[in-house]
PDB file of C-alpha atoms and ligand atoms in Angstrom:
ATOM      1  CA  MET A   1      -5.071  19.910  40.682  1.00  0.00           C
ATOM      2  CA  ALA A   2      -3.014  17.915  43.175  1.00  0.00           C
ATOM      3  CA  VAL A   3      -2.226  14.426  41.915  1.00  0.00           C
ATOM      4  CA  ASN A   4      -2.047  12.847  45.361  1.00  0.00           C
ATOM      5  CA  GLY A   5      -4.784  10.177  45.662  1.00  0.00           C
ATOM      6  CA  LYS A   6      -5.976  10.655  42.071  1.00  0.00           C
ATOM      7  CA  VAL A   7      -6.475   7.698  39.733  1.00  0.00           C
ATOM      8  CA  ALA A   8      -4.855   7.706  36.287  1.00  0.00           C
ATOM      9  CA  LEU A   9      -5.112   5.453  33.234  1.00  0.00           C
ATOM     10  CA  VAL A  10      -2.192   5.597  30.790  1.00  0.00           C
ATOM     11  CA  THR A  11      -2.325   3.799  27.424  1.00  0.00           C
ATOM     12  CA  GLY A  12       0.998   2.603  26.038  1.00  0.00           C
ATOM     13  CA  GLY A  13       2.455   3.000  29.526  1.00  0.00           C
ATOM     14  CA  ALA A  14       4.699  -0.073  29.500  1.00  0.00           C
ATOM     15  CA  GLN A  15       7.731   1.644  27.949  1.00  0.00           C
ATOM     16  CA  GLY A  16       9.061   4.900  26.521  1.00  0.00           C
ATOM     17  CA  ILE A  17       7.219   8.148  27.214  1.00  0.00           C
ATOM     18  CA  GLY A  18       4.243   6.366  28.806  1.00  0.00           C
ATOM     19  CA  ARG A  19       6.440   4.560  31.310  1.00  0.00           C
ATOM     20  CA  ALA A  20       8.174   7.807  32.335  1.00  0.00           C
ATOM     21  CA  VAL A  21       4.761   9.417  32.838  1.00  0.00           C
ATOM     22  CA  VAL A  22       3.545   6.462  34.927  1.00  0.00           C
ATOM     23  CA  ARG A  23       6.650   6.688  37.118  1.00  0.00           C
ATOM     24  CA  THR A  24       6.137  10.425  37.680  1.00  0.00           C
ATOM     25  CA  LEU A  25       2.464   9.905  38.558  1.00  0.00           C
ATOM     26  CA  LEU A  26       3.458   7.247  41.121  1.00  0.00           C
ATOM     27  CA  GLN A  27       6.145   9.568  42.534  1.00  0.00           C
ATOM     28  CA  ASN A  28       3.332  12.057  43.114  1.00  0.00           C
ATOM     29  CA  SER A  29       1.226   9.439  44.959  1.00  0.00           C
ATOM     30  CA  ALA A  30      -1.355   8.723  42.248  1.00  0.00           C
ATOM     31  CA  LYS A  31      -2.807   5.263  41.593  1.00  0.00           C
ATOM     32  CA  VAL A  32      -2.178   4.194  37.995  1.00  0.00           C
ATOM     33  CA  THR A  33      -3.451   1.637  35.493  1.00  0.00           C
ATOM     34  CA  VAL A  34      -1.165   0.892  32.559  1.00  0.00           C
ATOM     35  CA  VAL A  35      -3.065  -0.273  29.468  1.00  0.00           C
ATOM     36  CA  ASP A  36      -0.645  -1.753  26.944  1.00  0.00           C
ATOM     37  CA  MET A  37      -0.622  -4.612  24.449  1.00  0.00           C
ATOM     38  CA  ASN A  38       2.926  -5.681  25.357  1.00  0.00           C
ATOM     39  CA  LYS A  39       2.560  -8.208  28.190  1.00  0.00           C
ATOM     40  CA  ASP A  40       6.300  -8.710  28.796  1.00  0.00           C
ATOM     41  CA  SER A  41       7.237  -5.058  29.132  1.00  0.00           C
ATOM     42  CA  GLY A  42       3.976  -4.276  30.980  1.00  0.00           C
ATOM     43  CA  GLU A  43       4.552  -6.945  33.595  1.00  0.00           C
ATOM     44  CA  GLY A  44       8.299  -6.242  33.793  1.00  0.00           C
ATOM     45  CA  SER A  45       7.663  -2.554  34.334  1.00  0.00           C
ATOM     46  CA  LYS A  46       5.016  -3.296  36.984  1.00  0.00           C
ATOM     47  CA  THR A  47       7.441  -5.521  38.930  1.00  0.00           C
ATOM     48  CA  GLU A  48      10.079  -2.765  38.953  1.00  0.00           C
ATOM     49  CA  LEU A  49       7.654   0.026  39.860  1.00  0.00           C
ATOM     50  CA  ASP A  50       5.990  -2.083  42.588  1.00  0.00           C
ATOM     51  CA  LYS A  51       9.440  -2.501  44.174  1.00  0.00           C
ATOM     52  CA  GLU A  52      10.038   1.241  44.017  1.00  0.00           C
ATOM     53  CA  PHE A  53       6.603   2.531  45.061  1.00  0.00           C
ATOM     54  CA  GLY A  54       5.019  -0.418  46.926  1.00  0.00           C
ATOM     55  CA  GLU A  55       2.370  -2.868  45.773  1.00  0.00           C
ATOM     56  CA  GLY A  56      -1.250  -1.820  45.263  1.00  0.00           C
ATOM     57  CA  ASN A  57      -0.582   1.490  43.497  1.00  0.00           C
ATOM     58  CA  LEU A  58      -0.172   0.180  39.939  1.00  0.00           C
ATOM     59  CA  ALA A  59      -2.277  -2.151  37.796  1.00  0.00           C
ATOM     60  CA  PHE A  60      -1.288  -3.538  34.404  1.00  0.00           C
ATOM     61  CA  ILE A  61      -3.979  -4.534  31.919  1.00  0.00           C
ATOM     62  CA  GLN A  62      -2.896  -6.141  28.671  1.00  0.00           C
ATOM     63  CA  CYS A  63      -5.069  -4.636  25.956  1.00  0.00           C
ATOM     64  CA  ASP A  64      -4.811  -3.609  22.325  1.00  0.00           C
ATOM     65  CA  VAL A  65      -6.313  -0.105  22.313  1.00  0.00           C
ATOM     66  CA  ARG A  66      -7.800  -0.830  18.867  1.00  0.00           C
ATOM     67  CA  ASP A  67     -10.159  -3.333  20.510  1.00  0.00           C
ATOM     68  CA  GLY A  68     -13.012  -1.094  21.676  1.00  0.00           C
ATOM     69  CA  ALA A  69     -14.619  -3.708  23.938  1.00  0.00           C
ATOM     70  CA  ALA A  70     -11.314  -4.557  25.627  1.00  0.00           C
ATOM     71  CA  LEU A  71     -10.523  -0.861  26.097  1.00  0.00           C
ATOM     72  CA  ARG A  72     -13.963  -0.265  27.641  1.00  0.00           C
ATOM     73  CA  ASP A  73     -13.306  -3.198  29.968  1.00  0.00           C
ATOM     74  CA  ALA A  74      -9.911  -1.756  30.977  1.00  0.00           C
ATOM     75  CA  PHE A  75     -11.553   1.549  31.972  1.00  0.00           C
ATOM     76  CA  GLN A  76     -14.213  -0.291  34.001  1.00  0.00           C
ATOM     77  CA  LYS A  77     -11.627  -2.505  35.736  1.00  0.00           C
ATOM     78  CA  THR A  78      -9.663   0.611  36.718  1.00  0.00           C
ATOM     79  CA  VAL A  79     -12.734   2.152  38.354  1.00  0.00           C
ATOM     80  CA  ASP A  80     -13.618  -1.173  40.010  1.00  0.00           C
ATOM     81  CA  LYS A  81     -10.091  -1.479  41.452  1.00  0.00           C
ATOM     82  CA  PHE A  82      -9.351   2.105  42.477  1.00  0.00           C
ATOM     83  CA  GLY A  83     -12.896   3.482  42.996  1.00  0.00           C
ATOM     84  CA  HIS A  84     -12.888   6.366  40.495  1.00  0.00           C
ATOM     85  CA  LEU A  85     -10.995   7.865  37.543  1.00  0.00           C
ATOM     86  CA  ASP A  86      -9.467  11.364  37.342  1.00  0.00           C
ATOM     87  CA  ILE A  87      -6.687  11.395  34.728  1.00  0.00           C
ATOM     88  CA  VAL A  88      -6.612   9.705  31.309  1.00  0.00           C
ATOM     89  CA  ILE A  89      -3.526   9.844  29.104  1.00  0.00           C
ATOM     90  CA  ASN A  90      -4.078   8.560  25.570  1.00  0.00           C
ATOM     91  CA  ASN A  91      -0.432   7.941  24.732  1.00  0.00           C
ATOM     92  CA  ALA A  92      -0.238   4.599  22.855  1.00  0.00           C
ATOM     93  CA  GLY A  93       1.107   5.201  19.371  1.00  0.00           C
ATOM     94  CA  ILE A  94       3.066   3.519  16.597  1.00  0.00           C
ATOM     95  CA  ASN A  95       5.132   4.531  13.604  1.00  0.00           C
ATOM     96  CA  ASN A  96       4.141   2.419  10.616  1.00  0.00           C
ATOM     97  CA  GLU A  97       3.804   3.974   7.170  1.00  0.00           C
ATOM     98  CA  LYS A  98       3.722   0.472   5.651  1.00  0.00           C
ATOM     99  CA  ASN A  99       0.612  -0.558   7.586  1.00  0.00           C
ATOM    100  CA  TRP A 100      -0.795   2.960   7.653  1.00  0.00           C
ATOM    101  CA  GLU A 101      -4.395   1.895   8.207  1.00  0.00           C
ATOM    102  CA  LYS A 102      -3.364   0.185  11.441  1.00  0.00           C
ATOM    103  CA  MET A 103      -1.456   3.347  12.393  1.00  0.00           C
ATOM    104  CA  ILE A 104      -4.586   5.459  11.945  1.00  0.00           C
ATOM    105  CA  GLU A 105      -6.485   3.031  14.188  1.00  0.00           C
ATOM    106  CA  VAL A 106      -3.866   3.175  16.955  1.00  0.00           C
ATOM    107  CA  ASN A 107      -2.794   6.826  16.759  1.00  0.00           C
ATOM    108  CA  LEU A 108      -6.134   8.481  16.043  1.00  0.00           C
ATOM    109  CA  THR A 109      -9.187   6.205  16.299  1.00  0.00           C
ATOM    110  CA  SER A 110      -8.042   4.797  19.660  1.00  0.00           C
ATOM    111  CA  VAL A 111      -7.348   8.282  21.024  1.00  0.00           C
ATOM    112  CA  ILE A 112     -10.923   9.205  20.116  1.00  0.00           C
ATOM    113  CA  LYS A 113     -12.241   6.019  21.756  1.00  0.00           C
ATOM    114  CA  GLY A 114     -10.106   6.646  24.851  1.00  0.00           C
ATOM    115  CA  THR A 115     -11.379  10.219  25.115  1.00  0.00           C
ATOM    116  CA  TYR A 116     -15.039   9.191  24.846  1.00  0.00           C
ATOM    117  CA  LEU A 117     -14.578   6.410  27.414  1.00  0.00           C
ATOM    118  CA  ALA A 118     -12.775   8.830  29.726  1.00  0.00           C
ATOM    119  CA  LEU A 119     -15.737  11.221  29.495  1.00  0.00           C
ATOM    120  CA  GLU A 120     -18.162   8.431  30.395  1.00  0.00           C
ATOM    121  CA  HIS A 121     -16.213   7.963  33.641  1.00  0.00           C
ATOM    122  CA  MET A 122     -15.352  11.589  34.423  1.00  0.00           C
ATOM    123  CA  SER A 123     -17.804  14.027  32.803  1.00  0.00           C
ATOM    124  CA  LYS A 124     -20.443  15.830  34.851  1.00  0.00           C
ATOM    125  CA  GLU A 125     -22.786  14.974  31.935  1.00  0.00           C
ATOM    126  CA  HIS A 126     -22.600  11.402  33.216  1.00  0.00           C
ATOM    127  CA  GLY A 127     -22.962  12.462  36.868  1.00  0.00           C
ATOM    128  CA  LYS A 128     -19.213  12.142  37.507  1.00  0.00           C
ATOM    129  CA  GLN A 129     -16.764  14.468  39.287  1.00  0.00           C
ATOM    130  CA  GLY A 130     -14.710  15.847  36.368  1.00  0.00           C
ATOM    131  CA  GLY A 131     -11.073  15.184  35.531  1.00  0.00           C
ATOM    132  CA  THR A 132      -8.446  15.699  32.882  1.00  0.00           C
ATOM    133  CA  ILE A 133      -7.514  14.065  29.550  1.00  0.00           C
ATOM    134  CA  ILE A 134      -4.213  14.416  27.712  1.00  0.00           C
ATOM    135  CA  ASN A 135      -3.884  13.193  24.141  1.00  0.00           C
ATOM    136  CA  VAL A 136      -0.371  12.627  22.850  1.00  0.00           C
ATOM    137  CA  SER A 137       0.317  14.198  19.469  1.00  0.00           C
ATOM    138  CA  SER A 138       3.798  15.072  18.162  1.00  0.00           C
ATOM    139  CA  MET A 139       5.961  17.876  16.798  1.00  0.00           C
ATOM    140  CA  ALA A 140       5.545  15.881  13.568  1.00  0.00           C
ATOM    141  CA  ALA A 141       2.285  17.809  13.264  1.00  0.00           C
ATOM    142  CA  PHE A 142       4.378  20.985  12.900  1.00  0.00           C
ATOM    143  CA  LEU A 143       7.650  19.795  11.306  1.00  0.00           C
ATOM    144  CA  HIS A 144       6.211  17.856   8.337  1.00  0.00           C
ATOM    145  CA  SER A 145       8.968  15.305   7.758  1.00  0.00           C
ATOM    146  CA  PRO A 146       8.819  13.851   4.212  1.00  0.00           C
ATOM    147  CA  HIS A 147       8.968  10.280   5.428  1.00  0.00           C
ATOM    148  CA  GLN A 148       5.980  10.284   7.785  1.00  0.00           C
ATOM    149  CA  PRO A 149       2.884  11.376   5.813  1.00  0.00           C
ATOM    150  CA  VAL A 150       0.263   9.275   7.589  1.00  0.00           C
ATOM    151  CA  TYR A 151       1.932   9.561  11.028  1.00  0.00           C
ATOM    152  CA  THR A 152       1.795  13.336  10.522  1.00  0.00           C
ATOM    153  CA  ALA A 153      -1.877  13.137   9.517  1.00  0.00           C
ATOM    154  CA  THR A 154      -2.759  11.172  12.662  1.00  0.00           C
ATOM    155  CA  LYS A 155      -0.961  13.677  14.884  1.00  0.00           C
ATOM    156  CA  HIS A 156      -2.739  16.604  13.168  1.00  0.00           C
ATOM    157  CA  GLY A 157      -5.960  14.687  13.777  1.00  0.00           C
ATOM    158  CA  VAL A 158      -5.214  14.320  17.485  1.00  0.00           C
ATOM    159  CA  ILE A 159      -4.706  18.083  17.827  1.00  0.00           C
ATOM    160  CA  GLY A 160      -7.893  19.003  15.932  1.00  0.00           C
ATOM    161  CA  PHE A 161     -10.005  16.476  17.840  1.00  0.00           C
ATOM    162  CA  THR A 162      -8.563  17.544  21.202  1.00  0.00           C
ATOM    163  CA  ARG A 163      -9.125  21.270  20.636  1.00  0.00           C
ATOM    164  CA  VAL A 164     -12.726  20.760  19.540  1.00  0.00           C
ATOM    165  CA  MET A 165     -13.429  18.408  22.460  1.00  0.00           C
ATOM    166  CA  ALA A 166     -11.967  21.004  24.838  1.00  0.00           C
ATOM    167  CA  ASP A 167     -14.506  23.520  23.477  1.00  0.00           C
ATOM    168  CA  ALA A 168     -17.294  20.937  23.757  1.00  0.00           C
ATOM    169  CA  SER A 169     -16.281  20.358  27.376  1.00  0.00           C
ATOM    170  CA  ILE A 170     -16.695  24.047  28.174  1.00  0.00           C
ATOM    171  CA  ARG A 171     -19.963  24.373  26.246  1.00  0.00           C
ATOM    172  CA  GLY A 172     -21.336  21.144  27.733  1.00  0.00           C
ATOM    173  CA  ASP A 173     -20.002  21.817  31.251  1.00  0.00           C
ATOM    174  CA  TYR A 174     -18.252  18.426  31.360  1.00  0.00           C
ATOM    175  CA  GLY A 175     -15.855  19.570  34.100  1.00  0.00           C
ATOM    176  CA  VAL A 176     -13.065  17.838  32.173  1.00  0.00           C
ATOM    177  CA  ARG A 177      -9.974  19.611  30.857  1.00  0.00           C
ATOM    178  CA  ILE A 178      -8.719  18.197  27.548  1.00  0.00           C
ATOM    179  CA  ASN A 179      -5.241  19.065  26.237  1.00  0.00           C
ATOM    180  CA  ALA A 180      -2.702  17.834  23.689  1.00  0.00           C
ATOM    181  CA  LEU A 181       1.020  17.218  24.126  1.00  0.00           C
ATOM    182  CA  CYS A 182       3.462  17.412  21.202  1.00  0.00           C
ATOM    183  CA  PRO A 183       6.947  16.116  21.983  1.00  0.00           C
ATOM    184  CA  GLY A 184       9.889  16.584  19.614  1.00  0.00           C
ATOM    185  CA  PHE A 185      12.216  13.606  19.069  1.00  0.00           C
ATOM    186  CA  VAL A 186      12.322  11.454  22.211  1.00  0.00           C
ATOM    187  CA  ASP A 187      14.787   8.707  23.039  1.00  0.00           C
ATOM    188  CA  THR A 188      12.433   5.678  23.028  1.00  0.00           C
ATOM    189  CA  PRO A 189      12.169   2.421  21.026  1.00  0.00           C
ATOM    190  CA  LEU A 190       9.722   4.156  18.640  1.00  0.00           C
ATOM    191  CA  LEU A 191      12.491   6.446  17.423  1.00  0.00           C
ATOM    192  CA  GLN A 192      14.570   3.433  16.275  1.00  0.00           C
ATOM    193  CA  SER A 193      11.748   2.341  13.942  1.00  0.00           C
ATOM    194  CA  VAL A 194      12.275   5.246  11.519  1.00  0.00           C
ATOM    195  CA  GLU A 195      15.263   3.420   9.989  1.00  0.00           C
ATOM    196  CA  LEU A 196      13.353   0.212   9.238  1.00  0.00           C
ATOM    197  CA  GLU A 197      11.731  -0.637   5.923  1.00  0.00           C
ATOM    198  CA  ASP A 198       9.199  -2.741   7.871  1.00  0.00           C
ATOM    199  CA  ASN A 199       7.921   0.457   9.511  1.00  0.00           C
ATOM    200  CA  MET A 200       8.585   3.075   6.869  1.00  0.00           C
ATOM    201  CA  GLY A 201       7.816   1.184   3.650  1.00  0.00           C
ATOM    202  CA  LYS A 202       8.755   3.212   0.576  1.00  0.00           C
ATOM    203  CA  PHE A 203       9.487   6.300   2.665  1.00  0.00           C
ATOM    204  CA  VAL A 204      12.529   4.624   4.260  1.00  0.00           C
ATOM    205  CA  LYS A 205      14.591   6.195   1.473  1.00  0.00           C
ATOM    206  CA  PHE A 206      14.137   9.556   3.188  1.00  0.00           C
ATOM    207  CA  LYS A 207      15.679   8.306   6.430  1.00  0.00           C
ATOM    208  CA  ASP A 208      18.724  10.546   6.035  1.00  0.00           C
ATOM    209  CA  ASP A 209      16.434  13.603   6.040  1.00  0.00           C
ATOM    210  CA  PHE A 210      14.997  12.307   9.281  1.00  0.00           C
ATOM    211  CA  LYS A 211      18.443  11.778  10.833  1.00  0.00           C
ATOM    212  CA  HIS A 212      19.411  15.267   9.700  1.00  0.00           C
ATOM    213  CA  SER A 213      16.354  16.685  11.524  1.00  0.00           C
ATOM    214  CA  MET A 214      17.205  14.667  14.627  1.00  0.00           C
ATOM    215  CA  ASN A 215      20.734  16.080  14.635  1.00  0.00           C
ATOM    216  CA  LYS A 216      19.432  19.585  13.985  1.00  0.00           C
ATOM    217  CA  PHE A 217      16.657  19.589  16.593  1.00  0.00           C
ATOM    218  CA  GLY A 218      18.159  17.176  19.169  1.00  0.00           C
ATOM    219  CA  VAL A 219      16.645  14.284  21.104  1.00  0.00           C
ATOM    220  CA  LEU A 220      14.765  14.655  24.393  1.00  0.00           C
ATOM    221  CA  GLN A 221      14.624  12.300  27.373  1.00  0.00           C
ATOM    222  CA  PRO A 222      11.245  10.703  28.313  1.00  0.00           C
ATOM    223  CA  SER A 223      11.534  12.132  31.863  1.00  0.00           C
ATOM    224  CA  PHE A 224      11.370  15.669  30.413  1.00  0.00           C
ATOM    225  CA  ILE A 225       8.180  14.804  28.520  1.00  0.00           C
ATOM    226  CA  ALA A 226       6.753  13.491  31.799  1.00  0.00           C
ATOM    227  CA  GLU A 227       7.530  16.882  33.377  1.00  0.00           C
ATOM    228  CA  GLY A 228       5.448  18.641  30.683  1.00  0.00           C
ATOM    229  CA  MET A 229       2.709  16.063  31.077  1.00  0.00           C
ATOM    230  CA  MET A 230       2.497  16.772  34.812  1.00  0.00           C
ATOM    231  CA  ARG A 231       2.012  20.456  34.072  1.00  0.00           C
ATOM    232  CA  LEU A 232      -0.959  19.608  31.820  1.00  0.00           C
ATOM    233  CA  VAL A 233      -2.322  17.305  34.531  1.00  0.00           C
ATOM    234  CA  THR A 234      -1.985  19.789  37.396  1.00  0.00           C
ATOM    235  CA  ASP A 235      -2.572  23.260  35.874  1.00  0.00           C
ATOM    236  CA  SER A 236      -6.310  23.812  36.229  1.00  0.00           C
ATOM    237  CA  GLY A 237      -6.112  26.825  33.866  1.00  0.00           C
ATOM    238  CA  LEU A 238      -5.255  24.699  30.837  1.00  0.00           C
ATOM    239  CA  ASN A 239      -7.980  23.462  28.479  1.00  0.00           C
ATOM    240  CA  GLY A 240      -7.600  23.076  24.709  1.00  0.00           C
ATOM    241  CA  ALA A 241      -3.891  23.816  25.052  1.00  0.00           C
ATOM    242  CA  VAL A 242      -1.331  22.395  22.631  1.00  0.00           C
ATOM    243  CA  MET A 243       1.911  21.934  24.544  1.00  0.00           C
ATOM    244  CA  LYS A 244       5.106  21.591  22.513  1.00  0.00           C
ATOM    245  CA  ILE A 245       8.313  20.213  23.993  1.00  0.00           C
ATOM    246  CA  THR A 246      11.547  20.775  22.081  1.00  0.00           C
ATOM    247  CA  CYS A 247      15.265  20.922  22.869  1.00  0.00           C
ATOM    248  CA  SER A 248      15.584  24.564  21.818  1.00  0.00           C
ATOM    249  CA  LYS A 249      12.502  26.030  23.536  1.00  0.00           C
ATOM    250  CA  GLY A 250      11.769  23.471  26.269  1.00  0.00           C
ATOM    251  CA  ILE A 251       8.149  23.244  27.450  1.00  0.00           C
ATOM    252  CA  HIS A 252       6.004  25.836  25.679  1.00  0.00           C
ATOM    253  CA  PHE A 253       2.641  26.280  23.979  1.00  0.00           C
ATOM    254  CA  HIS A 254       1.523  26.666  20.377  1.00  0.00           C
ATOM    255  CA  THR A 255      -0.419  29.865  19.807  1.00  0.00           C
ATOM    256  CA  TYR A 256      -3.248  30.033  17.291  1.00  0.00           C
ATOM    257  CA  GLU A 257      -4.542  33.075  15.435  1.00  0.00           C
ATOM    258  CA  PRO A 258      -8.109  34.018  16.392  1.00  0.00           C
ATOM    259  CA  MET A 259     -10.476  32.354  13.915  1.00  0.00           C
ATOM    260  CA  SER A 260     -11.531  34.436  10.917  1.00  0.00           C
ATOM    261  CA  VAL A 261     -13.145  33.412   7.630  1.00  0.00           C
TER     262      VAL A 261
HETATM  263  P1  LIG B 301       7.231   3.399  22.373  1.00  0.00           P
HETATM  264  O1  LIG B 301       7.179   2.536  21.183  1.00  0.00           O
HETATM  265  O2  LIG B 301       8.479   3.466  23.178  1.00  0.00           O
HETATM  266  O3  LIG B 301       6.032   3.046  23.370  1.00  0.00           O
HETATM  267  C1  LIG B 301       4.716   2.921  22.900  1.00  0.00           C
HETATM  268  C2  LIG B 301       3.944   1.974  23.798  1.00  0.00           C
HETATM  269  O4  LIG B 301       2.632   1.862  23.238  1.00  0.00           O
HETATM  270  C3  LIG B 301       4.541   0.559  23.855  1.00  0.00           C
HETATM  271  O5  LIG B 301       4.593   0.105  25.187  1.00  0.00           O
HETATM  272  C4  LIG B 301       3.584  -0.264  23.009  1.00  0.00           C
HETATM  273  O6  LIG B 301       3.483  -1.620  23.428  1.00  0.00           O
HETATM  274  C5  LIG B 301       2.272   0.489  23.219  1.00  0.00           C
HETATM  275  N1  LIG B 301       1.323   0.242  22.130  1.00  0.00           N
HETATM  276  C6  LIG B 301       1.545   0.361  20.796  1.00  0.00           C
HETATM  277  N2  LIG B 301       0.452   0.005  20.119  1.00  0.00           N
HETATM  278  C7  LIG B 301      -0.485  -0.348  21.023  1.00  0.00           C
HETATM  279  C8  LIG B 301      -1.818  -0.808  20.943  1.00  0.00           C
HETATM  280  N3  LIG B 301      -2.404  -1.021  19.751  1.00  0.00           N
HETATM  281  N4  LIG B 301      -2.490  -1.067  22.085  1.00  0.00           N
HETATM  282  C9  LIG B 301      -1.885  -0.887  23.285  1.00  0.00           C
HETATM  283  N5  LIG B 301      -0.625  -0.467  23.432  1.00  0.00           N
HETATM  284  C10 LIG B 301       0.069  -0.192  22.316  1.00  0.00           C
HETATM  285  O7  LIG B 301       6.823   4.852  21.860  1.00  0.00           O
HETATM  286  P2  LIG B 301       6.976   6.291  22.543  1.00  0.00           P
HETATM  287  O8  LIG B 301       8.049   6.997  21.826  1.00  0.00           O
HETATM  288  O9  LIG B 301       7.004   6.205  24.017  1.00  0.00           O
HETATM  289  O10 LIG B 301       5.600   6.940  22.045  1.00  0.00           O
HETATM  290  C11 LIG B 301       4.522   7.256  22.899  1.00  0.00           C
HETATM  291  C12 LIG B 301       3.668   8.299  22.196  1.00  0.00           C
HETATM  292  O11 LIG B 301       4.455   9.473  21.971  1.00  0.00           O
HETATM  293  C13 LIG B 301       3.165   7.864  20.819  1.00  0.00           C
HETATM  294  O12 LIG B 301       1.850   8.344  20.632  1.00  0.00           O
HETATM  295  C14 LIG B 301       4.124   8.550  19.863  1.00  0.00           C
HETATM  296  O13 LIG B 301       3.551   8.763  18.601  1.00  0.00           O
HETATM  297  C15 LIG B 301       4.366   9.844  20.616  1.00  0.00           C
HETATM  298  N6  LIG B 301       5.604  10.538  20.245  1.00  0.00           N
HETATM  299  C16 LIG B 301       6.818   9.911  20.275  1.00  0.00           C
HETATM  300  C17 LIG B 301       7.951  10.616  19.907  1.00  0.00           C
HETATM  301  C18 LIG B 301       9.331   9.998  19.892  1.00  0.00           C
HETATM  302  O14 LIG B 301      10.256  10.581  19.281  1.00  0.00           O
HETATM  303  N7  LIG B 301       9.565   8.871  20.561  1.00  0.00           N
HETATM  304  C19 LIG B 301       7.845  11.965  19.522  1.00  0.00           C
HETATM  305  C20 LIG B 301       6.595  12.570  19.518  1.00  0.00           C
HETATM  306  C21 LIG B 301       5.476  11.842  19.882  1.00  0.00           C
END
């Protein structure tokens, strides 16, 4: 799928991985809405990207993805502004073992909400033209770090939900490809939070294990994650795929055994 002229909505797109993805989409001549709760970084990023890519290509909507009504409104405003919707990237995520119920809401419940809203605007079931959804998981779903139990659970959840929805899309002829992306450690503000008691609660005592893993596996740049994301966006053969991005193996895919019981 060529990205030129397509319309994308990216949650958590004001900084970090989301911002790199937004920039790459704009470079490829897409129109983009950033949905993020951080007004300062959202507006600051918009000003910079408008200078680089011209005004009228990027919208910023301040929204907490946990607020279902506000998220629904953000999807509708995107379609009202740009005419249609083709690409949805459910990327907003936090690292907070202390307030783990909030983390489940942001990292998993909001990804589910974002996927269902995306289908309302893109699925053939709703008389729409099809499109693509990418849900951001993490290598945490495979590495099992001792200081991120609930974060790990949410990222497992994102993979399971995404794979089943990809099957539902085929069975239901939605015309929407649905894939998951699992980055390794990425150099963003989120990575700094693993040292803080405010984020990690009682698991902060395992922070040296985490640092050891970071040194062992290395830290990626957000622009490289955006490169993998673009492959998921553009490769029309991918549905239900679980892309992993690591320093040692680069962009690659998890393979699953055929199901047997
Ligand atoms: P980040 O903290 O740099 O950026 C996250 C963005 O999401 C911020 O702009 C923040 O304001 C926004 N956000 C957070 N909660 C929100 C909410 N409730 N509503 C709306 N916006 C909200 O983080 P990042 O590293 O860029 O992470 C992006 C995604 O990638 C997350 O899902 C994260 O779990 C995942 N991830 C990150 C890493 C890493 O090492 N950085 C590794 C694997 C996966």
